[in-house]
Structures are given as structure tokens and as C-alpha cells.
Short mmCIF file of C-alpha atoms in Angstrom, two decimals:
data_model
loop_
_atom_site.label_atom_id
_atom_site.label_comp_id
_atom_site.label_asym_id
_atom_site.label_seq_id
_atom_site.Cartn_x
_atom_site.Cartn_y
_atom_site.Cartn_z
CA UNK B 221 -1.68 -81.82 -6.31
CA UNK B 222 1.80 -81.33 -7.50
CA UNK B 223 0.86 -83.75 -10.64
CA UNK B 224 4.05 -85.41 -12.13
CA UNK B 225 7.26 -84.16 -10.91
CA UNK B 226 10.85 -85.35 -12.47
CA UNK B 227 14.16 -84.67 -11.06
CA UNK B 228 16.79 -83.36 -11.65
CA UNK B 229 15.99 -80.42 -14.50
CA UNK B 230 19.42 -80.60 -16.13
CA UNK B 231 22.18 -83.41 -16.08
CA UNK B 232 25.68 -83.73 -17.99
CA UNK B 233 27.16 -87.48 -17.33
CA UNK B 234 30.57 -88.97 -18.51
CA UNK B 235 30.56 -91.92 -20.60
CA UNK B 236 29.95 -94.50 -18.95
CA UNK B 237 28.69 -93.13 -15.49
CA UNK B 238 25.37 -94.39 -13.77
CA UNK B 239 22.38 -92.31 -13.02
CA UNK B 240 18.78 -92.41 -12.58
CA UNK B 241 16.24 -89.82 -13.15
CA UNK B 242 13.38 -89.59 -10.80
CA UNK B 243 9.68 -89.47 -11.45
CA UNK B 244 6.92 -89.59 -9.10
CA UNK B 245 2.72 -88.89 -9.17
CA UNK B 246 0.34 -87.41 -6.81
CA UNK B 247 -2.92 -88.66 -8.63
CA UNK B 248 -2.82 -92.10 -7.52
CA UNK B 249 -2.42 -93.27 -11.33
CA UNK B 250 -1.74 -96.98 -12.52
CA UNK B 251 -0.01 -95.97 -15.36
CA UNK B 252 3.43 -94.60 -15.70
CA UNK B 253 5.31 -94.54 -18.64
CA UNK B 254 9.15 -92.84 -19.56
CA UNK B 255 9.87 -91.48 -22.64
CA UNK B 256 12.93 -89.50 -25.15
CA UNK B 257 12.77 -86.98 -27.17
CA UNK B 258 15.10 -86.11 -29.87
CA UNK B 259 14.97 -83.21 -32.25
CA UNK B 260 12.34 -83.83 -35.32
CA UNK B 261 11.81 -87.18 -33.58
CA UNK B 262 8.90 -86.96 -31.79
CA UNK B 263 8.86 -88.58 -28.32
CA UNK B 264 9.64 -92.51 -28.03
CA UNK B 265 8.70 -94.62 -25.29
CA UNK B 266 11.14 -96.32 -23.16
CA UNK B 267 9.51 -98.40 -20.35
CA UNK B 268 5.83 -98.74 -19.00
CA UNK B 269 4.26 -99.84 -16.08
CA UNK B 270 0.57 -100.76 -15.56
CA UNK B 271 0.79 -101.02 -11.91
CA UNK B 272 3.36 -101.58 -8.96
CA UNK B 273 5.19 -104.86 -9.67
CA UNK B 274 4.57 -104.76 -13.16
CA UNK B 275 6.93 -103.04 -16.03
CA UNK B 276 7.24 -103.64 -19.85
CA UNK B 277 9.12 -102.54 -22.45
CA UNK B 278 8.71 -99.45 -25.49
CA UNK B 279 9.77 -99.25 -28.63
CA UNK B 280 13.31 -97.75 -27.52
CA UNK B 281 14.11 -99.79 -24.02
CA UNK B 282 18.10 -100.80 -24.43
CA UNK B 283 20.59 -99.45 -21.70
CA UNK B 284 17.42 -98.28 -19.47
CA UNK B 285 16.55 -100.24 -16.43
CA UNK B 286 13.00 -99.29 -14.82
CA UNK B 287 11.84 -100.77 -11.44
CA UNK B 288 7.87 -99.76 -9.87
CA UNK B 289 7.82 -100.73 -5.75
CA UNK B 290 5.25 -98.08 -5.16
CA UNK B 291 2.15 -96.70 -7.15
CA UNK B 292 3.73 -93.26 -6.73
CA UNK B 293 7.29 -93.63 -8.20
CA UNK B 294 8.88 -94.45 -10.97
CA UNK B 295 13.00 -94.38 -11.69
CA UNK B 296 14.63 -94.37 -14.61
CA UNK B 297 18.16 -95.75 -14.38
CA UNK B 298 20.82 -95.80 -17.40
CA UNK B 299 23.21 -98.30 -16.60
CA UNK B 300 26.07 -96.65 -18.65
CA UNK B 301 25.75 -93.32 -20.12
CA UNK B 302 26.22 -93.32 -23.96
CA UNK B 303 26.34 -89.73 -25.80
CA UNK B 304 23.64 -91.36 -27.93
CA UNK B 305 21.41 -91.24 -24.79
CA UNK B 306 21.91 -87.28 -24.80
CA UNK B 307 17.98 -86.18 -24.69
CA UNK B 308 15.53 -84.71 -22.80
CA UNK B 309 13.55 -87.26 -20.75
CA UNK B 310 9.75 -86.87 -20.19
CA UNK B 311 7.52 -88.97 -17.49
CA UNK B 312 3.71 -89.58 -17.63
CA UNK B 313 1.28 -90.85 -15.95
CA UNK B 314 -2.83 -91.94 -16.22
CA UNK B 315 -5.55 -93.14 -14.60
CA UNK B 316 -9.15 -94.00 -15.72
CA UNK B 317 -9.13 -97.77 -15.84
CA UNK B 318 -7.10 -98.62 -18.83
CA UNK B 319 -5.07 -95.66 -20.70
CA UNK B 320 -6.54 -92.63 -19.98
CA UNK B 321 -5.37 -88.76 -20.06
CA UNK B 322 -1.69 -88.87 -20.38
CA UNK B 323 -0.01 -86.36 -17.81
CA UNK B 324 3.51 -85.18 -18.05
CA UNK B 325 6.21 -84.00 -16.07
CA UNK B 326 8.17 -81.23 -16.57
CA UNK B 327 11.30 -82.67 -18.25
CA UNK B 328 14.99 -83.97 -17.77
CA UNK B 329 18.00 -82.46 -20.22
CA UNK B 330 20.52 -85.22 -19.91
CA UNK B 331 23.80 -84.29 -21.93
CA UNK B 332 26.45 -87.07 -22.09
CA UNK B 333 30.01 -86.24 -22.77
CA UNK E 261 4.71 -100.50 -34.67
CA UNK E 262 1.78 -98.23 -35.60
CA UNK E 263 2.84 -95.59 -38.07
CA UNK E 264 2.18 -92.11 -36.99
CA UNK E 265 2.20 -89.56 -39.67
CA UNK E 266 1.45 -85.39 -39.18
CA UNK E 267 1.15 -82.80 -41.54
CA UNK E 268 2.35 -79.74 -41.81
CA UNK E 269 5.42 -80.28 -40.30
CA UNK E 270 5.43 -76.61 -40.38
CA UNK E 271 2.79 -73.39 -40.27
CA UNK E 272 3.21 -70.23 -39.87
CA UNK E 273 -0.09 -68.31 -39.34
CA UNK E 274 -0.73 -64.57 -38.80
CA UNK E 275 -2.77 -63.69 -35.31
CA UNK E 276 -6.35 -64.33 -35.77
CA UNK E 277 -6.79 -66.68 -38.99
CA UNK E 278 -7.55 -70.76 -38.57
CA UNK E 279 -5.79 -73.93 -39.72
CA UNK E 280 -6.04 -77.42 -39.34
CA UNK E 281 -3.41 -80.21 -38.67
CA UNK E 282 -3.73 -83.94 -39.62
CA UNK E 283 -2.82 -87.16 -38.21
CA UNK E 284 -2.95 -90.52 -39.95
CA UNK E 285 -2.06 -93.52 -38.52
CA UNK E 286 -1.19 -97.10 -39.64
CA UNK E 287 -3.81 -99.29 -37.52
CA UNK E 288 -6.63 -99.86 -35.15
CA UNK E 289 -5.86 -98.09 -32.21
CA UNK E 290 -7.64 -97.71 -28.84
CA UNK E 291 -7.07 -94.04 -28.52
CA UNK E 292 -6.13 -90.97 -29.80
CA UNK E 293 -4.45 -88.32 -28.03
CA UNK E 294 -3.78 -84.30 -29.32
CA UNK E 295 -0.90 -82.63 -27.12
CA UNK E 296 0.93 -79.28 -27.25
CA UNK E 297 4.27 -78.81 -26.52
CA UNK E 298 4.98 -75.10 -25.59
CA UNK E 299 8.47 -73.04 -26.39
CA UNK E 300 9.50 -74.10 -22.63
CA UNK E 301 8.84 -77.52 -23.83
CA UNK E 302 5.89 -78.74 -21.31
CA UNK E 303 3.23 -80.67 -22.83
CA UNK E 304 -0.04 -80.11 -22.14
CA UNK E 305 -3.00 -82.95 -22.97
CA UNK E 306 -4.81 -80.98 -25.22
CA UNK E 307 -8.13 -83.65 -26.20
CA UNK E 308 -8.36 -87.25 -25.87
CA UNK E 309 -10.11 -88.41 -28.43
CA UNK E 310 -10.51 -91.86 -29.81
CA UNK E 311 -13.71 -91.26 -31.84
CA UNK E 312 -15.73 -88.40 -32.61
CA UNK E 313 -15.11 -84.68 -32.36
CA UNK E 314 -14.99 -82.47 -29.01
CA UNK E 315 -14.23 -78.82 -28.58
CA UNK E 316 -12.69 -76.68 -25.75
CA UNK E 317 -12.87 -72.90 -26.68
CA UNK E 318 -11.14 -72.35 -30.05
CA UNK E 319 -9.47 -75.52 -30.30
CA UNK E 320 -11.86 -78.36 -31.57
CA UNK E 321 -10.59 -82.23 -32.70
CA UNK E 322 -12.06 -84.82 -34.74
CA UNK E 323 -10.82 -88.39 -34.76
CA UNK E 324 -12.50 -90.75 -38.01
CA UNK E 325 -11.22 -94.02 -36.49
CA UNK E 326 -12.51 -96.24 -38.94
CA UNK E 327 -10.81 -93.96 -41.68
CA UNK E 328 -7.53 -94.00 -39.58
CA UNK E 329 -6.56 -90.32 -39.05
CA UNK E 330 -7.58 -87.13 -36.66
CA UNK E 331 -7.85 -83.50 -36.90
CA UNK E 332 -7.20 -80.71 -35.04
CA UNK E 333 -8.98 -77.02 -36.30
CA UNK E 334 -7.09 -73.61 -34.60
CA UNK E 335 -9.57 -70.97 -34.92
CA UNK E 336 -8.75 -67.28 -34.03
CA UNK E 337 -5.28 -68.29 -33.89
CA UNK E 338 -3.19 -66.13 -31.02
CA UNK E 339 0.85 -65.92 -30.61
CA UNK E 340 0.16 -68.44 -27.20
CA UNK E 341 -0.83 -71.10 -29.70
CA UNK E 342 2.69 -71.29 -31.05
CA UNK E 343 4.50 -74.58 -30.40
CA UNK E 344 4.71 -77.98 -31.42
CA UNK E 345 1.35 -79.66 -31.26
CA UNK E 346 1.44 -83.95 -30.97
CA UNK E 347 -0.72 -86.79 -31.77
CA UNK E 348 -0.80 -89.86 -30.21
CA UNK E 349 -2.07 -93.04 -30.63
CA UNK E 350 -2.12 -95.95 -28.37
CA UNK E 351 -2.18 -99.87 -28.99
CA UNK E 352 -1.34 -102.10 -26.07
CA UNK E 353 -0.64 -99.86 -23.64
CA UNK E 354 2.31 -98.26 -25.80
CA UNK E 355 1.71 -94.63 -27.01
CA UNK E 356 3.12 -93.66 -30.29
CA UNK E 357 4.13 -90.41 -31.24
CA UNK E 358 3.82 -88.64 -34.66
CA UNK E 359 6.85 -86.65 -35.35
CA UNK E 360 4.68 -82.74 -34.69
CA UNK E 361 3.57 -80.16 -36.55
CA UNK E 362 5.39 -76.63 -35.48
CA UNK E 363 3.01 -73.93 -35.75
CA UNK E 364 4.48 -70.15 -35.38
CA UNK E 365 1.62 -67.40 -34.65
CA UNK E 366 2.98 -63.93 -35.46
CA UNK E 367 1.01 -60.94 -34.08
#
């Protein structure tokens, strides 16, 4: 199993410019969930999903735009790159029923200019 | 939200003694989750724990839920357990964060 993968690694945008990070699972797991972290922050969720069809919102969702057609993937798209959305970008996933074991990809350095 | 609180923020250990870090939270929660974050910045599930206390080699965790906070014990502390270690609680599906303790082992 390659677990959770994200790409890309590394990312510098323009204000203003479009982009979505990928994420995608291996382990067959309902949840998914997206997440920021900021120096001496601590990592905040963005969006969640329970299961294809199905997203919600975390504590930190505006300018993000999540979408879930397939148990495997799940995109994070910023709609118009903000330098306060310079962060690195984690992806999770579980399964067991209801929140289990959080998993987590590798990582996404976005730097907006 | 459900407060998340951690302390140290920091610890610095020398190679071979123990420590413990706390976690207190603001709320009933569902779950509690301990997670390291190594200096290449992957994080690693390192107990889930909503109750109770488990152990996996020299790391060990106990979670008091009715008393609202969790603990993690280092024993034999080596320079591989330097990082940032996490808790995590979760409450409707959302997982909060506390802000991390960073804990430097020097050999």
C-alpha cells in the first residue's frame, strides 16, 4: 500500500492564481480530511468528508473548495491564491467505522507571492 | 470549538532520561489521538487513545477522559525522539489540534 499520497511536494502561486493539491488513499478509508499548518499553530482543519458524495466544513474552510467523486481521492482547490494561504498542506485519512487512526500524507509547501 | 492545550511547549532532554507531556482539553470528546511530527515534518499516529493507557516500547499514553486531559511518558529518551509531538482530540468528526510540544534529545 502506498498509504496517503499528496501532490505536488512544493508549490509557489501568484496572487490570485488557481490550483488544487491532490490527495488520494490506498486503504479503502471513509474518511478524508485536509488540513494547514502554520508555524506555532498547530494543524487546522479545512474540509472533511465522511464518504464519497459527502463533504463538510473545519474550523478554517474560506477560499478552499473540496469535491469527493471517488472513495480514493480527495482535491483540494484554492480558488484564488492569497499570501495568507502560504502553508504547508497535510491530507489524512481513516477507517474503522467512525473516526479511527488518522493517516497522513506526506505534505504540500504552498508559497504565495 | 474544543480547546486544546499542551505543555511544555518546549523540552530539551539529554539521551537516555524520561519526561512526560500533557494535554488538556475543553470538552467531551470521542477520541484522543498522540502524533509525532519528525524534523522532515511527517507525522506519524503515535497511540489512539480515547480512554485508558496503552504502551508501545518506550512510549506509553494515558488519556483520563472524565478529567479532560492525556499523557504521554518518553522513557529512555534517544536523539530519534526529537520532534514535535501532537494531541488530538475529536468531536463530530472534526479533529482539533493542540498547538505541540517540541522536544530536542541531545546525545
Amino acid at each position: 500500500n502506498a498509504g496517503v499520497t499528496q501532490t505536488p511536494k512544493f508549490q509557489v502561486l501568484k496572487t490570485g492564481q488557481s490550483m488544487t493539491l491532490q490527495c488520494a488513499q490506498d486503504m479503502n478509508h471513509e474518511y478524508m480530511s485536509w488540513y494547514r499548518q502554520d508555524p506555532g499553530m498547530g494543524l487546522r482543519l479545512i474540509h472533511y468528508s465522511v464518504g464519497a458524495g459527502i463533504t463538510d466544513q473545519g474550523e478554517v474552510p474560506n477560499g478552499y473548495n473540496v469535491s469527493r467523486s471517488t472513495t480514493e481521492d480527495f482535491p483540494l482547490r484554492l480558488l484564488s491564491a492569497a499570501p495568507s494561504q502560504t502553508s504547508v498542506y497535510f491530507c489524512a485519512s481513516s477507517g474503522g467505522g467512525r473516526m479511527g487512526e488518522q493517516y497522513f500524507g506526506p505534505g504540500t509547501r504552498l508559497t504565495v507571492t | 470549538g474544543i480547546q486544546v492545550e499542551q505543555s511544555p511547549p518546549d523540552l530539551i532532554l539529554q539521551e537516555g532520561a524520561n519526561s512526560t507531556l500533557r494535554c488538556n482539553f475543553s470538552d467531551s470528546v470521542n477520541n484522543l489521538q498522540w502524533f509525532h511530527q519528525n524534523p522532515w515534518g511527517q507525522l506519524i499516529n503515535l497511540f489512539y487513545i480515547p480512554s485508558g493507557t496503552k504502551q508501545n516500547g518506550r512510549l506509553s499514553a494515558t488519556t483520563v477522559a472524565t478529567e479532560r486531559y492525556s499523557l504521554l511518558y518518553i522513557s529512555s529518551s534517544q536523539t530519534t525522539d526529537s520532534g514535535v509531538y501532537f494531541c488530538a482530540v475529536e468531536a463530530g468528526y472534526k479533529l482539533s489540534f493542540g498547538a505541540g510540544t517540541t522536544v530536542t534529545v541531545r546525545a
